[in-house]
Each structure stands twice: as structure tokens, then as C-alpha cells.
XYZ file of C-alpha atoms in Angstrom:
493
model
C 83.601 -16.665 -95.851
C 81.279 -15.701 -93.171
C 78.863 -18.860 -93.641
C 82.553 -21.136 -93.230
C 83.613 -18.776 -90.111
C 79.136 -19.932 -89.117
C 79.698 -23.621 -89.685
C 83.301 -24.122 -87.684
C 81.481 -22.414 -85.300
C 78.626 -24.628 -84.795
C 81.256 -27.335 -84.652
C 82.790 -26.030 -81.481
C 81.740 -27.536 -78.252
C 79.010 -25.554 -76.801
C 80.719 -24.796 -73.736
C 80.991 -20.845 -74.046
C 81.907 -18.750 -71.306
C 81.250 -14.955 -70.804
C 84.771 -13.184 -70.082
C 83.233 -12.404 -66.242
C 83.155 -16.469 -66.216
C 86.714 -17.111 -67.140
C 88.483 -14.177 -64.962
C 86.497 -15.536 -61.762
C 87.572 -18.587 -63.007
C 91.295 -18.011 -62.801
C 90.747 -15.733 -59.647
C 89.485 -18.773 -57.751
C 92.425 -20.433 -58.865
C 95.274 -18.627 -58.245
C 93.446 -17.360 -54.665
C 94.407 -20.990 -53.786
C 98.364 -20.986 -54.787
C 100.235 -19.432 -52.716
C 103.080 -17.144 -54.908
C 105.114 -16.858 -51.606
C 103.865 -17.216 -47.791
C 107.148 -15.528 -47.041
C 107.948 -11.873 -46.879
C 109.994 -10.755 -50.123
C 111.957 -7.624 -50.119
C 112.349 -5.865 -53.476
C 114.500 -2.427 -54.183
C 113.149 -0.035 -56.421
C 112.196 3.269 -57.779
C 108.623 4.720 -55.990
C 106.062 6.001 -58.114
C 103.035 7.457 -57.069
C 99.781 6.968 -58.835
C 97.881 10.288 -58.465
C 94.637 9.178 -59.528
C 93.320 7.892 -55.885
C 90.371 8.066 -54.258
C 89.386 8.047 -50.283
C 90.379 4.442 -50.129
C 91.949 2.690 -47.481
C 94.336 1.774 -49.925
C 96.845 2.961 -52.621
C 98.078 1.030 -55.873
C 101.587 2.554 -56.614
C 104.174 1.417 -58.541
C 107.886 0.110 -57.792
C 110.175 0.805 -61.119
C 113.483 -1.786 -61.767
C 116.362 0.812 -61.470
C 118.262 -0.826 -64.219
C 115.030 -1.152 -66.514
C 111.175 0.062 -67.399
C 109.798 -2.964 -65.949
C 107.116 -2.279 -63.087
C 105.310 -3.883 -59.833
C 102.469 -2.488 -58.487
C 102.194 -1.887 -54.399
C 99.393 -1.890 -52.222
C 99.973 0.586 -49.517
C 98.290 2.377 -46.778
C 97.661 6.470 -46.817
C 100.079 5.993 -43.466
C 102.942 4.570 -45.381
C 102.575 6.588 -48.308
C 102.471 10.064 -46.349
C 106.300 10.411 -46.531
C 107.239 8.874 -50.021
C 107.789 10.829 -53.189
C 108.265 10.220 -56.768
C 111.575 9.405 -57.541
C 112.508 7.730 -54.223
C 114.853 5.017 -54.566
C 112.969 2.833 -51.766
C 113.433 -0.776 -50.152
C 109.829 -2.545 -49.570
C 108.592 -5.759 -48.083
C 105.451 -7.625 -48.005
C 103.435 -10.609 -49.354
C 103.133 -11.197 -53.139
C 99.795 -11.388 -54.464
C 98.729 -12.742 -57.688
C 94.787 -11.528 -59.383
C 93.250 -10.994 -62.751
C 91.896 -7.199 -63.830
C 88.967 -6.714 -65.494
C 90.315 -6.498 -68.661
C 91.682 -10.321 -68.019
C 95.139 -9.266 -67.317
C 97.204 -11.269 -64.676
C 98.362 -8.724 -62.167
C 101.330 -9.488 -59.511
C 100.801 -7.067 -56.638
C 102.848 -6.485 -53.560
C 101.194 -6.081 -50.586
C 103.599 -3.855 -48.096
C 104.090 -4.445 -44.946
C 107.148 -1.897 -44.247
C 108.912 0.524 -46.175
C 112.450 2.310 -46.443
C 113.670 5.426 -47.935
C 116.946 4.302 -49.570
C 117.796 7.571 -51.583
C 115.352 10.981 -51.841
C 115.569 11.196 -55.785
C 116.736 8.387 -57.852
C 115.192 9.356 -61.320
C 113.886 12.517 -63.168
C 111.093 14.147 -63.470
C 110.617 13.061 -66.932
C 110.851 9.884 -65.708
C 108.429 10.792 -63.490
C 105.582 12.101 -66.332
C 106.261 8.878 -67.777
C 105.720 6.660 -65.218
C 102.540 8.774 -64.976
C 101.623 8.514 -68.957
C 102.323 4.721 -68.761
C 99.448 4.830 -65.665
C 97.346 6.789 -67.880
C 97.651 4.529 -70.951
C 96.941 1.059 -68.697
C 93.716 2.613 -67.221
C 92.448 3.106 -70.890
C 93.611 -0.487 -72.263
C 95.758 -1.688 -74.995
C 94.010 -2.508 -77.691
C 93.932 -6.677 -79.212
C 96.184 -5.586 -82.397
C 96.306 -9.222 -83.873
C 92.590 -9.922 -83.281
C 91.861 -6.921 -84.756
C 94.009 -7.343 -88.264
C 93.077 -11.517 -87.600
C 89.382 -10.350 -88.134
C 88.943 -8.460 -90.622
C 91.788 -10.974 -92.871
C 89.016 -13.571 -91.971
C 86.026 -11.779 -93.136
C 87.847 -11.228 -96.131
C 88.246 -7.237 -95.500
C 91.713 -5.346 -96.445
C 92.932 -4.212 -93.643
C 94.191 -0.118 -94.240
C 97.254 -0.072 -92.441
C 99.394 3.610 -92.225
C 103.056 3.705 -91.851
C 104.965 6.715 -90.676
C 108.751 7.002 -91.770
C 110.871 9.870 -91.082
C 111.974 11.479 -93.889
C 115.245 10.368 -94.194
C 115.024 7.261 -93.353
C 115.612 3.924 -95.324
C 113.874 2.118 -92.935
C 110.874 1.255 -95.803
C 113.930 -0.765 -97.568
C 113.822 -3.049 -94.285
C 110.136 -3.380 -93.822
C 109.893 -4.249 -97.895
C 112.673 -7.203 -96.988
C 110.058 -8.502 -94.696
C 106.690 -7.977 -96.138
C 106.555 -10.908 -98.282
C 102.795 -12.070 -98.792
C 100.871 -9.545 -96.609
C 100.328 -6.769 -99.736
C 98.547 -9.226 -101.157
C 95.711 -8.546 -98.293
C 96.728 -5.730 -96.507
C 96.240 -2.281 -98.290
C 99.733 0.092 -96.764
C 99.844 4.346 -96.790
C 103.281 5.346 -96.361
C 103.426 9.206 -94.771
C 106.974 10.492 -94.460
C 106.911 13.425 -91.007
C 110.471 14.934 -89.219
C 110.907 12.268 -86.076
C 113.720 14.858 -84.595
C 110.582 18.137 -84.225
C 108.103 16.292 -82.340
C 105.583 19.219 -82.373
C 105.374 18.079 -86.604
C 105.256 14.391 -85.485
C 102.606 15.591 -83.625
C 100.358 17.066 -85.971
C 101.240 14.154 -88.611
C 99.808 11.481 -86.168
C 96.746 13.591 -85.079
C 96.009 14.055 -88.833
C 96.313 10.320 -89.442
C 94.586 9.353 -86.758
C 91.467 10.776 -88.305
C 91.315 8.820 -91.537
C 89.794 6.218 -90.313
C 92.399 3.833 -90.717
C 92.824 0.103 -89.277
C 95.989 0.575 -87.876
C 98.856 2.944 -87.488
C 102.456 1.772 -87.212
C 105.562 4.000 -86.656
C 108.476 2.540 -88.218
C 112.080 3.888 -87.226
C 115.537 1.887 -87.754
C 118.362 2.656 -85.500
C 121.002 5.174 -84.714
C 121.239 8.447 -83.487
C 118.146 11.229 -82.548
C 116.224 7.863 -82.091
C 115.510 9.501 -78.187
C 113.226 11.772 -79.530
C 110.399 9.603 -79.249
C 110.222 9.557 -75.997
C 109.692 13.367 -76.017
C 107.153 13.265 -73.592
C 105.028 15.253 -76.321
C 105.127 12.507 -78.432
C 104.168 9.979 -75.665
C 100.899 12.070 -75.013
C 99.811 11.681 -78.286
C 100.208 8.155 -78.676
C 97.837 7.667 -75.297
C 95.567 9.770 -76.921
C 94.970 7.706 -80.862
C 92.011 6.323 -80.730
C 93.618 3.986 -83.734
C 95.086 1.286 -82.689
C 99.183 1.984 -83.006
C 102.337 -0.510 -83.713
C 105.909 0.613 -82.954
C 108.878 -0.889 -84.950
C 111.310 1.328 -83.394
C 115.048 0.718 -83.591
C 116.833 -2.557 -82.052
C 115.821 -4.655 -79.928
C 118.382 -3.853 -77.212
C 117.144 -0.370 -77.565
C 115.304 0.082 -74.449
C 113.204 3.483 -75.448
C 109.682 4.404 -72.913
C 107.801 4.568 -76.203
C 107.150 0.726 -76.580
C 105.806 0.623 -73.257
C 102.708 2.793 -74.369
C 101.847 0.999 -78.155
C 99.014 -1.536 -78.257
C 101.554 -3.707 -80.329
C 105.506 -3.497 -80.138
C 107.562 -5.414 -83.045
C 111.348 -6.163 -82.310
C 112.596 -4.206 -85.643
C 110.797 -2.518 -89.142
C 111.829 -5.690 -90.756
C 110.241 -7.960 -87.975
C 107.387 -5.785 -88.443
C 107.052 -6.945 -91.944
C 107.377 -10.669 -91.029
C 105.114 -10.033 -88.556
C 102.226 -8.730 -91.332
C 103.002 -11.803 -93.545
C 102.749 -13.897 -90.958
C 99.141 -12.632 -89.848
C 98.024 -13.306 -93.669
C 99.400 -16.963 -93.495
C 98.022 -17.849 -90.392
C 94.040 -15.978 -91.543
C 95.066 -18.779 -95.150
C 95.601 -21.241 -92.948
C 92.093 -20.603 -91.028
C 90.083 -20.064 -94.064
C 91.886 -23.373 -95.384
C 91.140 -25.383 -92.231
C 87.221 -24.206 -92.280
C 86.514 -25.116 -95.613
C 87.693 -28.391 -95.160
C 85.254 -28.668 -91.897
C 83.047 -27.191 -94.610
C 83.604 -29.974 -96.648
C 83.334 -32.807 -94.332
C 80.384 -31.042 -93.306
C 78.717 -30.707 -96.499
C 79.281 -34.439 -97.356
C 78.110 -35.744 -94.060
C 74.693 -33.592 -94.747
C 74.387 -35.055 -98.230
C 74.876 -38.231 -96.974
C 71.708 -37.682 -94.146
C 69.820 -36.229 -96.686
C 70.128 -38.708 -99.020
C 68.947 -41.326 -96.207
C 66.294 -39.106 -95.679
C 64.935 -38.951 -99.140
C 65.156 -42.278 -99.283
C 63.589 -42.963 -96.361
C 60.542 -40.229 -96.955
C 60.071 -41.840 -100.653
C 59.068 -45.131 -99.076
C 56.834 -43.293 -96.600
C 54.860 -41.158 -99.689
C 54.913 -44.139 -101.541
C 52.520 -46.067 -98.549
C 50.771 -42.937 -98.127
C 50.112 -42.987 -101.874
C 48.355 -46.242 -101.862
C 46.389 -45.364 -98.963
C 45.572 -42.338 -100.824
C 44.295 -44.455 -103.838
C 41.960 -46.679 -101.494
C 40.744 -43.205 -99.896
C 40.060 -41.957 -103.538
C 38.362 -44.732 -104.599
C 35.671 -45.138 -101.432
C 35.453 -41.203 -101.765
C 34.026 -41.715 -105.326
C 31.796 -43.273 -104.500
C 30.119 -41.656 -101.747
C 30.214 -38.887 -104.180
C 27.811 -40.437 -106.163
C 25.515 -41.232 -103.838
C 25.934 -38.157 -102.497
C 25.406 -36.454 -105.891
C 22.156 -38.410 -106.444
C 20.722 -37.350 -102.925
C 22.081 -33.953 -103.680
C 19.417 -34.056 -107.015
C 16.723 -34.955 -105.186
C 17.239 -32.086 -102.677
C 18.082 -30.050 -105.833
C 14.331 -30.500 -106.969
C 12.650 -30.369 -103.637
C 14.634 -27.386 -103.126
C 12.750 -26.045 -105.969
C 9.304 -27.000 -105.205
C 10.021 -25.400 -102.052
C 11.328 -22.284 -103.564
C 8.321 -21.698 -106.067
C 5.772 -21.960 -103.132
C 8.329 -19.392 -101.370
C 7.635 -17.404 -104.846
C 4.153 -17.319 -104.185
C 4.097 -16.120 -100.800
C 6.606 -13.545 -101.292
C 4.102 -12.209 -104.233
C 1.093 -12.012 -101.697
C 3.418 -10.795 -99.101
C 4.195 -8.047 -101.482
C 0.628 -6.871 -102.435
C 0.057 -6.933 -98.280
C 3.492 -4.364 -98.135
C 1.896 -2.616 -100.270
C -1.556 -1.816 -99.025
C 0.543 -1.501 -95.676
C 2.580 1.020 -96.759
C -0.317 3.379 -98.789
C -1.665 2.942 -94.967
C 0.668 4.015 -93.425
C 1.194 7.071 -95.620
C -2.178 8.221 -94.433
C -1.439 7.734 -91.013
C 1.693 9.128 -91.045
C -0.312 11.978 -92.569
C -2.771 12.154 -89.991
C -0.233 11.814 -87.435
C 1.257 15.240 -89.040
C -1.481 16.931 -88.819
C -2.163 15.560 -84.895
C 0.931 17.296 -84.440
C 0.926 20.070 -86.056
C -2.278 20.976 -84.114
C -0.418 19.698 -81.222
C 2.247 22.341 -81.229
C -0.438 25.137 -82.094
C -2.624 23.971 -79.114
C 0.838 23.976 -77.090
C 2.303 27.043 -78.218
C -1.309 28.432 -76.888
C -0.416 26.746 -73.453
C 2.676 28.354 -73.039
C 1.232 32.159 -73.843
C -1.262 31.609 -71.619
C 1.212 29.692 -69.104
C 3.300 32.689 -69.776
C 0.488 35.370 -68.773
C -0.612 33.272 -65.855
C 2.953 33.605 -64.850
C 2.981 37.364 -64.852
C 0.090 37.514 -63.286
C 1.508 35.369 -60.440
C 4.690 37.437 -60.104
C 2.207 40.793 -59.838
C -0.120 38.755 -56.735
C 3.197 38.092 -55.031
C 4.048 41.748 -55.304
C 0.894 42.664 -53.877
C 0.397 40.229 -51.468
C 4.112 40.773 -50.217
C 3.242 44.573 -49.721
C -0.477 43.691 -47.988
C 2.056 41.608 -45.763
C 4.104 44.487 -44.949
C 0.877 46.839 -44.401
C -0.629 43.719 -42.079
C 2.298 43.959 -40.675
C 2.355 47.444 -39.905
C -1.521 47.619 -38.718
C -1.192 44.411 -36.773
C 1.746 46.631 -35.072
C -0.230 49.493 -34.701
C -3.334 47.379 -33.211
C -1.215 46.162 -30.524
C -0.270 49.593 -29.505
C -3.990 50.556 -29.270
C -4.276 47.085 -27.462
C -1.368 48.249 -24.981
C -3.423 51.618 -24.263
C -6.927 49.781 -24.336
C -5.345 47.620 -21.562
C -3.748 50.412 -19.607
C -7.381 52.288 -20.096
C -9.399 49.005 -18.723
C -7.465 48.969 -15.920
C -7.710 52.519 -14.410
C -11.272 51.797 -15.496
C -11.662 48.872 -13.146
C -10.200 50.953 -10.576
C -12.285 53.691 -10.961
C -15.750 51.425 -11.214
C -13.995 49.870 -7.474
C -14.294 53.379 -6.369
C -17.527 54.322 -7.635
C -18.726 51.005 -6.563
C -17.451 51.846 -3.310
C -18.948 55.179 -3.115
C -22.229 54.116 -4.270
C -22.183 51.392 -1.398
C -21.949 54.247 0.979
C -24.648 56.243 -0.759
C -26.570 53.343 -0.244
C -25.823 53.049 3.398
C -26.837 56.701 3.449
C -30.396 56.416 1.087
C -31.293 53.679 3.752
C -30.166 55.993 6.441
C -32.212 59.012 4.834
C -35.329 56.477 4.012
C -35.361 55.652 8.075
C -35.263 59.653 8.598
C -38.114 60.209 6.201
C -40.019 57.318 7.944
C -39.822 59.184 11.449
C -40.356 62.303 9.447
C -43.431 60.870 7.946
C -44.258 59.840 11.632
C -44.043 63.396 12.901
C -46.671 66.453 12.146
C -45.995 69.792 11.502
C -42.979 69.202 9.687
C -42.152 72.082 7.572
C -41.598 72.080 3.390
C -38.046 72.820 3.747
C -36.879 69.853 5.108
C -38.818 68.047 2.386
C -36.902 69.995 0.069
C -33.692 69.455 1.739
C -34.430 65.861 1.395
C -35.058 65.827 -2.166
C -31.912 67.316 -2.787
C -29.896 65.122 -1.061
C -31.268 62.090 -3.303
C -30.983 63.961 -6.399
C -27.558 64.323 -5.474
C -26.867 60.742 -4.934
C -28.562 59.308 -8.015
C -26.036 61.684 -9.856
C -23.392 60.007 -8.603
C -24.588 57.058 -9.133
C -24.585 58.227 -12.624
């Protein structure tokens, strides 16, 4: 089935479009119709969406007070500082038509002005609902039909749970208008109290964990049928993550609970109808692409066949050539196997005087190699004597170094006793200095003084001259004048 749902849809045209493509598609279009360039005034029931952000704008809603049906309002924070939920309000402003993301077309109203017609026009339940109903369209309904449509198509049974109430002979009605579908569709019947919702509940919680296709809840007529829209009961139902029908009652039965199913059938019996009528139409499909199939299939056949016959007539020529090509090969194969003998048997010629060298070549290895054994003996020995000889080296290199480190140690302490004797020897110097020069001075003075003793020998050698000169002169003055020159060679001295 999935190679005929493959093959219808190669056959499509290739114009595919991403659902981004087609929603800007129909946004450009509609941005250039014009719903109404006129203010409209509508009269409804407010109700305030509380999930807002900072935006310059709200979206609200504007309930039909006769009916569940909705508009949604663009208003300002200023506008919407006064309204509350339940106000029966009168509104104007421009109509506006644009597509959501999830490729819904969405009429929105943008105000312009705004009247308080009545303070409290419905309940508070009312209210919660409004609010559930807002919950359940920013989640999404889910594609019920294209759901059950694909897995019908892919040849899977869809597992579809119904929930009765217990008393109810609803299943009587649904049976009336089943017709074909249990012979695709695989139904679980659970029976749960509709009139305690808290057991209702549970029952669809439970269900909604076995993994099941789809969930319907099925309900004729009558009295209690309000309990449904026990606002309980309409929590749960936002928060299946199975996708959920409701066959609930009449059709003039106007009940908040359709509002919030992905898929809402008119009775339980149109319910049925509505399950054979998915298995026809997935027949119908599967019929339609086999016959593509077919067509297909022959049309292939048919190119095939023209194909064949078209690449037989091709191998055929290439056969021949083939033949021509065989027949020129052999026989450059046997010239080529001749000259491949001759070069067989020079190859050998060659090969035996290759023989012969290699043998000498051999013995000369040989001899090689027993001399190089000696070397290589030799050259152990060198070595060996080598490492003696340097192992020698480094003792004595060793003992040369400890006798280096001993020199430094003396020489570094005749450096500090240098030092200390070449600091002594300048003192002396110092003193021999001071000593020289109070002996200079004192050889100035005795200089000085033996100048005048000079002056005075000369003086006393002119006295002895006249003495000498003079007779009678007595022994005492000889002796006086012996004196004084003994006394002046002393100080000389």
C-alpha cells in the first residue's frame, strides 16, 4: 500500500508548497479585499483573555448573547482598563480578515470605541469557559479525519475508545450507523457515570493513557446531559493528549463541550456514519491508486519493452564489432606469443649468466663477511682498550679536578692574606710618608744651621788668620778655638 500511496505521489504535479508558503499566500490575498471599509457595530458579551503580554495591544473576545459563537477584538490597554468579564458591551471598528499560524482564517475586529451596555451579562462559569475555550485554541485542535484517513491508508487499524454512560442505550444508535467501519477500525467500549464527573474524570485520564488512536464520548439525549459541561469535565478534555470526538445529544443541543473536541459529530448515530464513511472514502483512495498503479505499470512495460528492443539491436552491432575485434586480436596474439618465445629464451640465457655472477658474487660475500668478523673483532678490542684508556682519563681528570678545587682554596686565602699585607703596607707607607716629611723638614733645618756654622767656620778661619798674624798669643785661645770647631762638626753630624 505504501509503494501505491509512492507512485500517485510521483504523479502529482511537482508544485509543493511548505504550509509558511500557502498562509502568506492567502495573507497577501485577503490583505487586498477589503471585508468592510465601513465601521460595523456589533453587541456582545466581553471576555477578557488573561494571557497578555506588555503589548500595545489586546486580543479579547466578543461572545453572541443568544449563542457560543465568538469574535475576537483588538483593543488598546486604554480601552480595556474599564471592561470586565461578563460585560454586555456595544463595540465598533473595522473588520479585519488574516490567517494564524496554524492556517486558520481569523475575522478580527479592530475597535475603535467601546460601550458598557450592562455590568454583568453572564456567569462566572461562563466566564471559566470562555477562558478554557482560550486555553484549548492556543494548544490546537487536532486534524481528526487526517489522522483516522492515514493510518486507513497505510493499511493500520485504527484503535478507537468509546465512552458510554452506564445506562445508556446510546451503543444501540452508534451500531445503527456503523455499517462497514468494524471491518477496519478496531472499537473499546468503556461504560463510566456521566452524572459524577469526578469518575468521568478518572475514566478519561485512565484512557487517555492506553495509547489509543482516538477517544470518542458518545451520549444520546435527555435529561443530566448538562453535566458535561461541568467545568471539571471541560479541563480534562483540554488536557488529552488523544485526540477526542464528541457525539453528544441533538443537534439543537447547544452544550460548551463541543466547542473544546478536536472533532464534533451531530448525534452517536451520525458518529457511526461518520466512521463508515472514513473507511469508504480510504477504499475509494486505495481503489483510485491502484488503478494509477496500473496505468502506470503498463505504460513502464510498454517503455521497457521499446527499450529492450531497442538495446538488442545495439548489442547485436556491438557483437559484430566484437567478432572483428576478436579476430584481429588473435592474431596479434600470435605474433605476440612467438616474440614472447624468443624473449622467453633470451630471458634465459640472460638469467644463467645472472646465475653465474650471483655464484662469484657469493664466494666474494663470503670472504667479505669472514673479514669483517675480524675487524669487527679488532674493532672490539680498539674499544675495549678505548674505554680502559678513558676510564684512566677520567680518574686522573677526576684527581686533577680536586687538586684544582684545593689551589683555588689556597690561592683564594693567599688573596685574602695579600690582601691584608697589601693593607697593612699602605699603613706603613702612610707613616713612612708622614716620617719623610718631618724628615725633610728637619734636614731644611739642619741644612740651615749648618749654613750658619759655615758662615761662622769662615768667620773663625779669618780670626785664626789674624791670630796666626799676631805673637804672643796664649794656648788658651787655641784651645778655645778647637772647641768651638769640634762643636760645629758635631752638629754637622
Amino acid at each position: 500500500m505504501n509503494e501505491i500511496i509512492k507512485q500517485e505521489s510521483s504523479s502529482v504535479s511537482q508544485n509543493i508548497y511548505k504550509p509558511s508558503e500557502i498562509i502568506g499566500i492567502f495573507n497577501s490575498v485577503l490583505a487586498r479585499q477589503s471585508v468592510n471599509a465601513q465601521i460595523v457595530y456589533l453587541r456582545g458579551i466581553y471576555l477578557a483573555n488573561q494571557k497578555q503580554g506588555n503589548w500595545a495591544y489586546c486580543y479579547d473576545s466578543l461572545r453572541d448573547e443568544d449563542s457560543q459563537e465568538e469574535l475576537t477584538l483588538r483593543l488598546t490597554q486604554q480601552q480595556r482598563e474599564n471592561l470586565k468579564n461578563g460585560n454586555l458591551v456595544s463595540v465598533g471598528g473595522v473588520l479585519n480578515r488574516n490567517i494564524s499560524s496554524k492556517g486558520f482564517i481569523q475575522i478580527v475586529l479592530n475597535v475603535s470605541r467601546i460601550e458598557i451596555v450592562k455590568e454583568q451579562a453572564i456567569s462566572e462559569d461562563e466566564i471559566k469557559q470562555s477562558e478554557l475555550r482560550q486555553k484549548k485554541s492556543s494548544i490546537g485542535f487536532k486534524n481528526v479525519d487526517t489522522i483516522i484517513e492515514n493510518l486507513l491508508l497505510s493499511d493500520r487499524r485504527p484503535k478507537i475508545a468509546l465512552i458510554f454512560a452506564e445506562t445508556s442505550i446510546t451503543m444501540g444508535d452508534f451500531e445503527a450507523g456503523i455499517n462497514a467501519a468494524r471491518t477496519a477500525i478496531d472499537f473499546e467500549e468503556y461504560r463510566v457515570s456521566f452524572s459524577n464527573s469526578a469518575e468521568l474524570v478518572t475514566q478519561l485520564k485512565k484512557v487517555d493513557k492506553l495509547q489509543y488512536d482516538i477517544i470518542a464520548i458518545v451520549r444520546g439525549g435527555g435529561g443530566g446531559i448538562e453535566k458535561l459541561d461541568d467545568l471539571k469535565v471541560l479541563a480534562a478534555i483540554i488536557e488529552l493528549k488523544t485526540p477526542i470526538i464528541g457525539a453528544i445529544g441533538h443537534v439543537e443541543e447547544k452544550l460548551f463541550i463541543k466547542q473544546l473536541v478536536d472533532k464534533c459529530a451531530p448525534t452517536p448515530n451520525g458518529l457511526g456514519q461518520y466512521f463508515s464513511e472514513m473507511v469508504e472514502s480510504a477504499n475509494e483512495k486505495k481503489t483510485h491508486s491502484r488503478a494509477i498503479l496500473t496505468e502506470q505499470i503498463k505504460k513502464q512495460f510498454k517503455e521497457q519493452i521499446d527499450a529492450g528492443h531497442k538495446q538488442n539491436k545495439e548489442l547485436q552491432e556491438k557483437l559484430r564489432v566484437l567478432t572483428e575485434n576478436q579476430k584481429k586480436a588473435t592474431e596479434a596474439q600470435e605474433i605476440a606469443t612467438k616474440k614472447h618465445n624468443e624473449q622467453v629464451e633470451a630471458a634465459n640465457k640472460l638469467n644463467k649468466e645472472l646465475q653465474d655472477k650471483l655464484r662469484v658474487l657469493t664466494e666474494n660475500q663470503k670472504k667479505a663477511d669472514e673479514e669483517q668478523q675480524i675487524a669487527n673483532k679488532k674493532h672490539i678490542e680498539q674499544i675495549e682498550a678505548a674505554q680502559k684508556q678513558n676510564q684512566s682519563l677520567q680518574e686522573q681528570l677526576k684527581t686533577l679536578n680536586e687538586s684544582q678545587k684545593k689551589l683555588q682554596i689556597i690561592h683564594q686565602k693567599q688573596q685574602e692574606d695579600l690582601g691584608k699585607n697589601l693593607t697593612k703596607m699602605q699603613d706603613a707607607n702612610t707613616l713612612l710618608q708622614k716620617s719623610l716629611e718631618k724628615a725633610t723638614m728637619q734636614n731644611a733645618e739642619t741644612l740651615k744651621e749648618l749654613n750658619h756654622a759655615k758662615e761662622q767656620a769662615k768667620e773663625l778661619e779669618h780670626s785664626m788668620s789674624e791670630l796666626k798674624s799676631k805673637k804672643g798669643t796664649n794656648i788658651w785661645m787655641w784651645i778655645a778655638i778647637s772647641a768651638i770647631l769640634i762643636l760645629l762638626c758635631m752638629l754637622v753630624l
